[in-house]
Amino acid sequence: MFIFTGKSGEQFGYDDGWQDDETFLYTGEGQVGDMEFTRGNRAIRDHAKDGKDILLFEMLGKSQPYRFLGEFACAGWQVDRGPDKNGDMREAIRFHLVRVGLEVGTSSDEDEKAPTKSLEELRKRAYDAVEPKKAASIMDAKVRLRKRSEAVKAYVLARAGGKCELTGKPAPFLRKSGEPYLEVHHTRRLSDDGPDDPRWVAAIDPTVHRQIHLGVDGDELNKRLKEKLKAIEL
């Protein structure tokens, strides 16, 4: 999904900008009247559920090139009062975008404790977490995104039950904690950074993981994994 920001949007009441090196406050679409979650605004809010990445570009000016600012995830949104194109006050949706890079993919070497919640509880927690919610401000956007990432990872690993979700074979070894070692793979991304949705994320054997990313048959394996996830997360 391609979205654009630039100084020209200020005349329509758009006031976008960096809050720090990783978070960007982005005004939704709609030049007149209250903004609603339709078309582009719905697409940004639901991008993880739809399996879409957000690519943000900056317009540098008339007849000038565009600058790529990076890949982002929507951590939430707020509603502010501000003028529309005609100068009338309206409610504007402003998205909390966080640069992708919060790792959720390959597990670290640290021991991980088995989840204490039931699989159904973990599933509910993960799906609740991936739905971007209204927030008072963008200040804690990175924390919200990290918690979402952790919720998805915990559920996916529990869902796998110690077996690779592509091959069905047991994990190749156990951690020092006794937990089976599997890695979390995002089927809709080249990398495994950032949060996602359980419908697009799988726990797989580490060798299979490398094969998907680097092997000559990686695309075919990833396609097969997507089909398996469709059956798992109906």
mmCIF file of C-alpha atoms in Angstrom:
data_model
loop_
_atom_site.group_PDB
_atom_site.id
_atom_site.type_symbol
_atom_site.label_atom_id
_atom_site.label_comp_id
_atom_site.label_asym_id
_atom_site.label_seq_id
_atom_site.Cartn_x
_atom_site.Cartn_y
_atom_site.Cartn_z
ATOM 1 C CA MET A 1 0.000 0.000 0.000
ATOM 2 C CA PHE A 2 1.495 3.346 -1.088
ATOM 3 C CA ILE A 3 0.658 6.484 0.895
ATOM 4 C CA PHE A 4 2.010 10.001 0.401
ATOM 5 C CA THR A 5 2.742 13.021 2.562
ATOM 6 C CA GLY A 6 3.934 16.507 1.718
ATOM 7 C CA LYS A 7 3.659 20.221 2.402
ATOM 8 C CA SER A 8 0.960 20.625 -0.247
ATOM 9 C CA GLY A 9 -1.475 18.763 2.012
ATOM 10 C CA GLU A 10 -1.455 21.570 4.573
ATOM 11 C CA GLN A 11 -3.901 23.587 2.463
ATOM 12 C CA PHE A 12 -6.436 20.771 2.994
ATOM 13 C CA GLY A 13 -5.897 20.627 6.747
ATOM 14 C CA TYR A 14 -3.320 17.806 6.659
ATOM 15 C CA ASP A 15 -0.595 18.303 9.253
ATOM 16 C CA ASP A 16 1.694 15.272 9.054
ATOM 17 C CA GLY A 17 5.076 14.866 10.681
ATOM 18 C CA TRP A 18 7.694 12.859 12.542
ATOM 19 C CA GLN A 19 7.232 12.549 16.271
ATOM 20 C CA ASP A 20 10.642 10.879 16.669
ATOM 21 C CA ASP A 21 12.936 8.771 14.484
ATOM 22 C CA GLU A 22 10.447 5.893 14.259
ATOM 23 C CA THR A 23 6.922 7.291 14.593
ATOM 24 C CA PHE A 24 5.015 9.380 12.068
ATOM 25 C CA LEU A 25 1.649 11.083 12.560
ATOM 26 C CA TYR A 26 -0.262 10.733 9.289
ATOM 27 C CA THR A 27 -3.545 12.457 8.445
ATOM 28 C CA GLY A 28 -6.183 10.335 6.707
ATOM 29 C CA GLU A 29 -7.950 11.158 3.455
ATOM 30 C CA GLY A 30 -10.993 13.385 3.005
ATOM 31 C CA GLN A 31 -10.782 17.067 2.096
ATOM 32 C CA VAL A 32 -14.244 18.180 3.240
ATOM 33 C CA GLY A 33 -16.297 17.176 6.295
ATOM 34 C CA ASP A 34 -15.567 14.601 8.966
ATOM 35 C CA MET A 35 -13.194 11.815 7.938
ATOM 36 C CA GLU A 36 -14.550 8.276 8.017
ATOM 37 C CA PHE A 37 -13.055 4.784 7.894
ATOM 38 C CA THR A 38 -13.771 4.189 4.217
ATOM 39 C CA ARG A 39 -11.523 3.602 1.201
ATOM 40 C CA GLY A 40 -7.941 4.624 2.011
ATOM 41 C CA ASN A 41 -8.579 5.240 5.708
ATOM 42 C CA ARG A 42 -10.026 1.763 6.163
ATOM 43 C CA ALA A 43 -7.134 0.299 4.173
ATOM 44 C CA ILE A 44 -4.533 1.883 6.472
ATOM 45 C CA ARG A 45 -6.334 0.813 9.645
ATOM 46 C CA ASP A 46 -6.834 -2.775 8.436
ATOM 47 C CA HIS A 47 -3.578 -3.262 6.537
ATOM 48 C CA ALA A 48 -2.276 -6.076 8.766
ATOM 49 C CA LYS A 49 -5.561 -7.988 8.568
ATOM 50 C CA ASP A 50 -5.537 -7.574 4.779
ATOM 51 C CA GLY A 51 -1.904 -8.717 4.538
ATOM 52 C CA LYS A 52 -0.689 -5.363 3.212
ATOM 53 C CA ASP A 53 2.448 -3.381 4.016
ATOM 54 C CA ILE A 54 2.384 0.421 4.279
ATOM 55 C CA LEU A 55 5.045 2.203 2.214
ATOM 56 C CA LEU A 56 5.281 5.929 2.962
ATOM 57 C CA PHE A 57 6.589 8.456 0.430
ATOM 58 C CA GLU A 58 7.211 12.193 0.762
ATOM 59 C CA MET A 59 6.280 14.531 -2.080
ATOM 60 C CA LEU A 60 9.133 17.023 -2.457
ATOM 61 C CA GLY A 61 7.242 19.522 -4.582
ATOM 62 C CA LYS A 62 5.855 20.175 -8.036
ATOM 63 C CA SER A 63 7.878 18.402 -10.747
ATOM 64 C CA GLN A 64 10.153 17.031 -8.030
ATOM 65 C CA PRO A 65 10.817 13.343 -7.236
ATOM 66 C CA TYR A 66 9.361 11.446 -4.286
ATOM 67 C CA ARG A 67 11.419 10.401 -1.271
ATOM 68 C CA PHE A 68 10.813 6.937 0.198
ATOM 69 C CA LEU A 69 10.514 7.230 3.993
ATOM 70 C CA GLY A 70 10.196 3.531 4.759
ATOM 71 C CA GLU A 71 7.827 0.703 5.595
ATOM 72 C CA PHE A 72 5.404 1.344 8.445
ATOM 73 C CA ALA A 73 2.762 -0.380 10.539
ATOM 74 C CA CYS A 74 -0.359 1.272 11.925
ATOM 75 C CA ALA A 75 -0.268 1.138 15.725
ATOM 76 C CA GLY A 76 -3.507 3.055 16.225
ATOM 77 C CA TRP A 77 -5.209 6.347 15.498
ATOM 78 C CA GLN A 78 -6.604 9.479 17.076
ATOM 79 C CA VAL A 79 -9.302 11.959 16.085
ATOM 80 C CA ASP A 80 -8.452 15.668 16.145
ATOM 81 C CA ARG A 81 -10.496 18.749 15.436
ATOM 82 C CA GLY A 82 -9.192 20.834 12.571
ATOM 83 C CA PRO A 83 -10.141 22.789 9.433
ATOM 84 C CA ASP A 84 -11.076 21.102 6.177
ATOM 85 C CA LYS A 85 -10.438 22.402 2.652
ATOM 86 C CA ASN A 86 -13.121 25.074 3.088
ATOM 87 C CA GLY A 87 -11.897 26.180 6.491
ATOM 88 C CA ASP A 88 -14.803 24.529 8.319
ATOM 89 C CA MET A 89 -13.973 22.632 11.499
ATOM 90 C CA ARG A 90 -14.247 18.857 11.256
ATOM 91 C CA GLU A 91 -12.996 15.621 12.814
ATOM 92 C CA ALA A 92 -9.773 14.390 11.232
ATOM 93 C CA ILE A 93 -8.383 10.857 11.585
ATOM 94 C CA ARG A 94 -4.660 10.857 12.311
ATOM 95 C CA PHE A 95 -2.846 7.535 12.128
ATOM 96 C CA HIS A 96 -0.002 6.458 14.400
ATOM 97 C CA LEU A 97 2.540 4.923 12.038
ATOM 98 C CA VAL A 98 5.636 3.152 13.353
ATOM 99 C CA ARG A 99 8.593 2.267 11.168
ATOM 100 C CA VAL A 100 8.786 -1.510 10.739
ATOM 101 C CA GLY A 101 11.721 -3.067 12.546
ATOM 102 C CA LEU A 102 10.397 -4.412 15.859
ATOM 103 C CA GLU A 103 11.595 -7.985 15.587
ATOM 104 C CA VAL A 104 9.073 -10.754 16.040
ATOM 105 C CA GLY A 105 10.494 -13.294 13.608
ATOM 106 C CA THR A 106 13.503 -15.378 14.608
ATOM 107 C CA SER A 107 13.512 -16.213 18.290
ATOM 108 C CA SER A 108 16.504 -15.225 20.374
ATOM 109 C CA ASP A 109 18.759 -17.681 22.178
ATOM 110 C CA GLU A 110 17.186 -16.766 25.495
ATOM 111 C CA ASP A 111 14.942 -19.341 27.124
ATOM 112 C CA GLU A 112 11.245 -18.767 26.627
ATOM 113 C CA LYS A 113 8.670 -19.961 29.104
ATOM 114 C CA ALA A 114 5.683 -21.916 27.866
ATOM 115 C CA PRO A 115 2.522 -19.769 27.678
ATOM 116 C CA THR A 116 0.389 -20.042 30.795
ATOM 117 C CA LYS A 117 -2.846 -19.166 28.990
ATOM 118 C CA SER A 118 -4.972 -21.580 26.978
ATOM 119 C CA LEU A 119 -4.671 -21.599 23.197
ATOM 120 C CA GLU A 120 -8.084 -19.978 22.872
ATOM 121 C CA GLU A 121 -7.090 -17.219 25.294
ATOM 122 C CA LEU A 122 -3.856 -16.610 23.373
ATOM 123 C CA ARG A 123 -5.795 -16.524 20.098
ATOM 124 C CA LYS A 124 -8.250 -13.955 21.426
ATOM 125 C CA ARG A 125 -5.407 -11.852 22.804
ATOM 126 C CA ALA A 126 -3.583 -11.925 19.459
ATOM 127 C CA TYR A 127 -6.625 -10.953 17.403
ATOM 128 C CA ASP A 128 -7.549 -8.218 19.851
ATOM 129 C CA ALA A 129 -4.007 -6.874 19.638
ATOM 130 C CA VAL A 130 -3.784 -6.708 15.838
ATOM 131 C CA GLU A 131 -6.839 -4.455 15.562
ATOM 132 C CA PRO A 132 -5.531 -0.838 15.685
ATOM 133 C CA LYS A 133 -7.488 1.122 18.277
ATOM 134 C CA LYS A 134 -8.205 4.730 19.063
ATOM 135 C CA ALA A 135 -5.615 6.265 21.393
ATOM 136 C CA ALA A 136 -5.218 9.622 23.078
ATOM 137 C CA SER A 137 -1.864 10.307 21.449
ATOM 138 C CA ILE A 138 0.982 8.782 19.465
ATOM 139 C CA MET A 139 3.385 8.846 22.421
ATOM 140 C CA ASP A 140 3.099 5.128 23.277
ATOM 141 C CA ALA A 141 2.677 3.869 19.692
ATOM 142 C CA LYS A 142 5.923 1.868 19.739
ATOM 143 C CA VAL A 143 4.943 0.174 23.005
ATOM 144 C CA ARG A 144 1.523 -0.763 21.585
ATOM 145 C CA LEU A 145 3.148 -2.186 18.471
ATOM 146 C CA ARG A 146 5.652 -4.209 20.486
ATOM 147 C CA LYS A 147 2.891 -5.692 22.655
ATOM 148 C CA ARG A 148 0.943 -6.593 19.511
ATOM 149 C CA SER A 149 3.999 -8.303 18.083
ATOM 150 C CA GLU A 150 4.519 -10.306 21.272
ATOM 151 C CA ALA A 151 0.856 -11.367 21.369
ATOM 152 C CA VAL A 152 0.956 -12.660 17.794
ATOM 153 C CA LYS A 153 4.207 -14.510 18.373
ATOM 154 C CA ALA A 154 2.975 -16.184 21.582
ATOM 155 C CA TYR A 155 -0.211 -17.402 19.916
ATOM 156 C CA VAL A 156 1.452 -18.670 16.740
ATOM 157 C CA LEU A 157 4.077 -20.651 18.663
ATOM 158 C CA ALA A 158 1.388 -22.164 20.897
ATOM 159 C CA ARG A 159 -0.808 -22.933 17.888
ATOM 160 C CA ALA A 160 2.022 -24.918 16.276
ATOM 161 C CA GLY A 161 2.215 -27.243 19.280
ATOM 162 C CA GLY A 162 5.909 -27.911 18.741
ATOM 163 C CA LYS A 163 5.538 -28.913 15.079
ATOM 164 C CA CYS A 164 6.494 -27.039 11.924
ATOM 165 C CA GLU A 165 3.298 -25.625 10.438
ATOM 166 C CA LEU A 166 4.550 -26.312 6.915
ATOM 167 C CA THR A 167 6.017 -29.817 7.148
ATOM 168 C CA GLY A 168 4.195 -31.103 10.241
ATOM 169 C CA LYS A 169 7.503 -32.413 11.620
ATOM 170 C CA PRO A 170 8.544 -31.868 15.258
ATOM 171 C CA ALA A 171 10.848 -28.968 16.100
ATOM 172 C CA PRO A 172 14.499 -29.966 15.504
ATOM 173 C CA PHE A 173 15.525 -29.466 19.122
ATOM 174 C CA LEU A 174 14.390 -28.216 22.520
ATOM 175 C CA ARG A 175 15.449 -25.012 24.194
ATOM 176 C CA LYS A 176 17.192 -25.114 27.559
ATOM 177 C CA SER A 177 13.753 -24.442 29.029
ATOM 178 C CA GLY A 178 12.451 -27.619 27.403
ATOM 179 C CA GLU A 179 10.312 -25.734 24.875
ATOM 180 C CA PRO A 180 10.462 -26.792 21.174
ATOM 181 C CA TYR A 181 12.439 -24.386 19.022
ATOM 182 C CA LEU A 182 10.537 -22.982 16.036
ATOM 183 C CA GLU A 183 10.843 -19.662 14.230
ATOM 184 C CA VAL A 184 8.075 -17.223 13.356
ATOM 185 C CA HIS A 185 7.718 -16.435 9.652
ATOM 186 C CA HIS A 186 5.659 -13.686 7.990
ATOM 187 C CA THR A 187 4.337 -15.084 4.717
ATOM 188 C CA ARG A 188 3.572 -11.653 3.251
ATOM 189 C CA ARG A 189 6.977 -10.043 3.883
ATOM 190 C CA LEU A 190 10.523 -10.459 2.643
ATOM 191 C CA SER A 191 11.722 -9.823 6.193
ATOM 192 C CA ASP A 192 10.299 -10.951 9.525
ATOM 193 C CA ASP A 193 10.287 -7.559 11.205
ATOM 194 C CA GLY A 194 7.300 -5.933 12.823
ATOM 195 C CA PRO A 195 3.865 -7.111 13.897
ATOM 196 C CA ASP A 196 1.440 -8.931 11.665
ATOM 197 C CA ASP A 197 -1.800 -10.897 11.779
ATOM 198 C CA PRO A 198 -2.095 -14.609 12.763
ATOM 199 C CA ARG A 199 -3.655 -15.287 9.361
ATOM 200 C CA TRP A 200 -0.323 -14.481 7.706
ATOM 201 C CA VAL A 201 2.175 -15.729 10.318
ATOM 202 C CA ALA A 202 3.406 -19.284 10.912
ATOM 203 C CA ALA A 203 5.796 -21.121 13.243
ATOM 204 C CA ILE A 204 8.200 -23.224 11.199
ATOM 205 C CA ASP A 205 11.401 -25.251 11.361
ATOM 206 C CA PRO A 206 14.466 -22.930 11.258
ATOM 207 C CA THR A 207 15.959 -24.747 8.260
ATOM 208 C CA VAL A 208 12.659 -24.473 6.376
ATOM 209 C CA HIS A 209 12.600 -20.802 7.343
ATOM 210 C CA ARG A 210 15.987 -20.191 5.723
ATOM 211 C CA GLN A 211 14.905 -22.245 2.709
ATOM 212 C CA ILE A 212 11.850 -20.015 2.185
ATOM 213 C CA HIS A 213 13.972 -16.869 2.331
ATOM 214 C CA LEU A 214 17.028 -18.100 0.455
ATOM 215 C CA GLY A 215 16.170 -21.313 -1.409
ATOM 216 C CA VAL A 216 15.450 -21.708 -5.094
ATOM 217 C CA ASP A 217 12.046 -23.171 -4.188
ATOM 218 C CA GLY A 218 11.348 -20.588 -1.485
ATOM 219 C CA ASP A 219 8.418 -18.930 -3.263
ATOM 220 C CA GLU A 220 6.663 -22.246 -3.770
ATOM 221 C CA LEU A 221 7.145 -23.223 -0.126
ATOM 222 C CA ASN A 222 5.812 -19.861 1.005
ATOM 223 C CA LYS A 223 2.780 -20.304 -1.247
ATOM 224 C CA ARG A 224 2.083 -23.712 0.286
ATOM 225 C CA LEU A 225 2.395 -22.224 3.760
ATOM 226 C CA LYS A 226 -0.163 -19.525 2.934
ATOM 227 C CA GLU A 227 -2.622 -22.206 1.864
ATOM 228 C CA LYS A 228 -2.068 -24.100 5.116
ATOM 229 C CA LEU A 229 -2.674 -20.936 7.127
ATOM 230 C CA LYS A 230 -5.982 -20.420 5.344
ATOM 231 C CA ALA A 231 -7.106 -23.803 6.625
ATOM 232 C CA ILE A 232 -5.773 -23.151 10.143
ATOM 233 C CA GLU A 233 -7.223 -19.653 10.615
ATOM 234 C CA LEU A 234 -10.637 -20.007 8.996
#
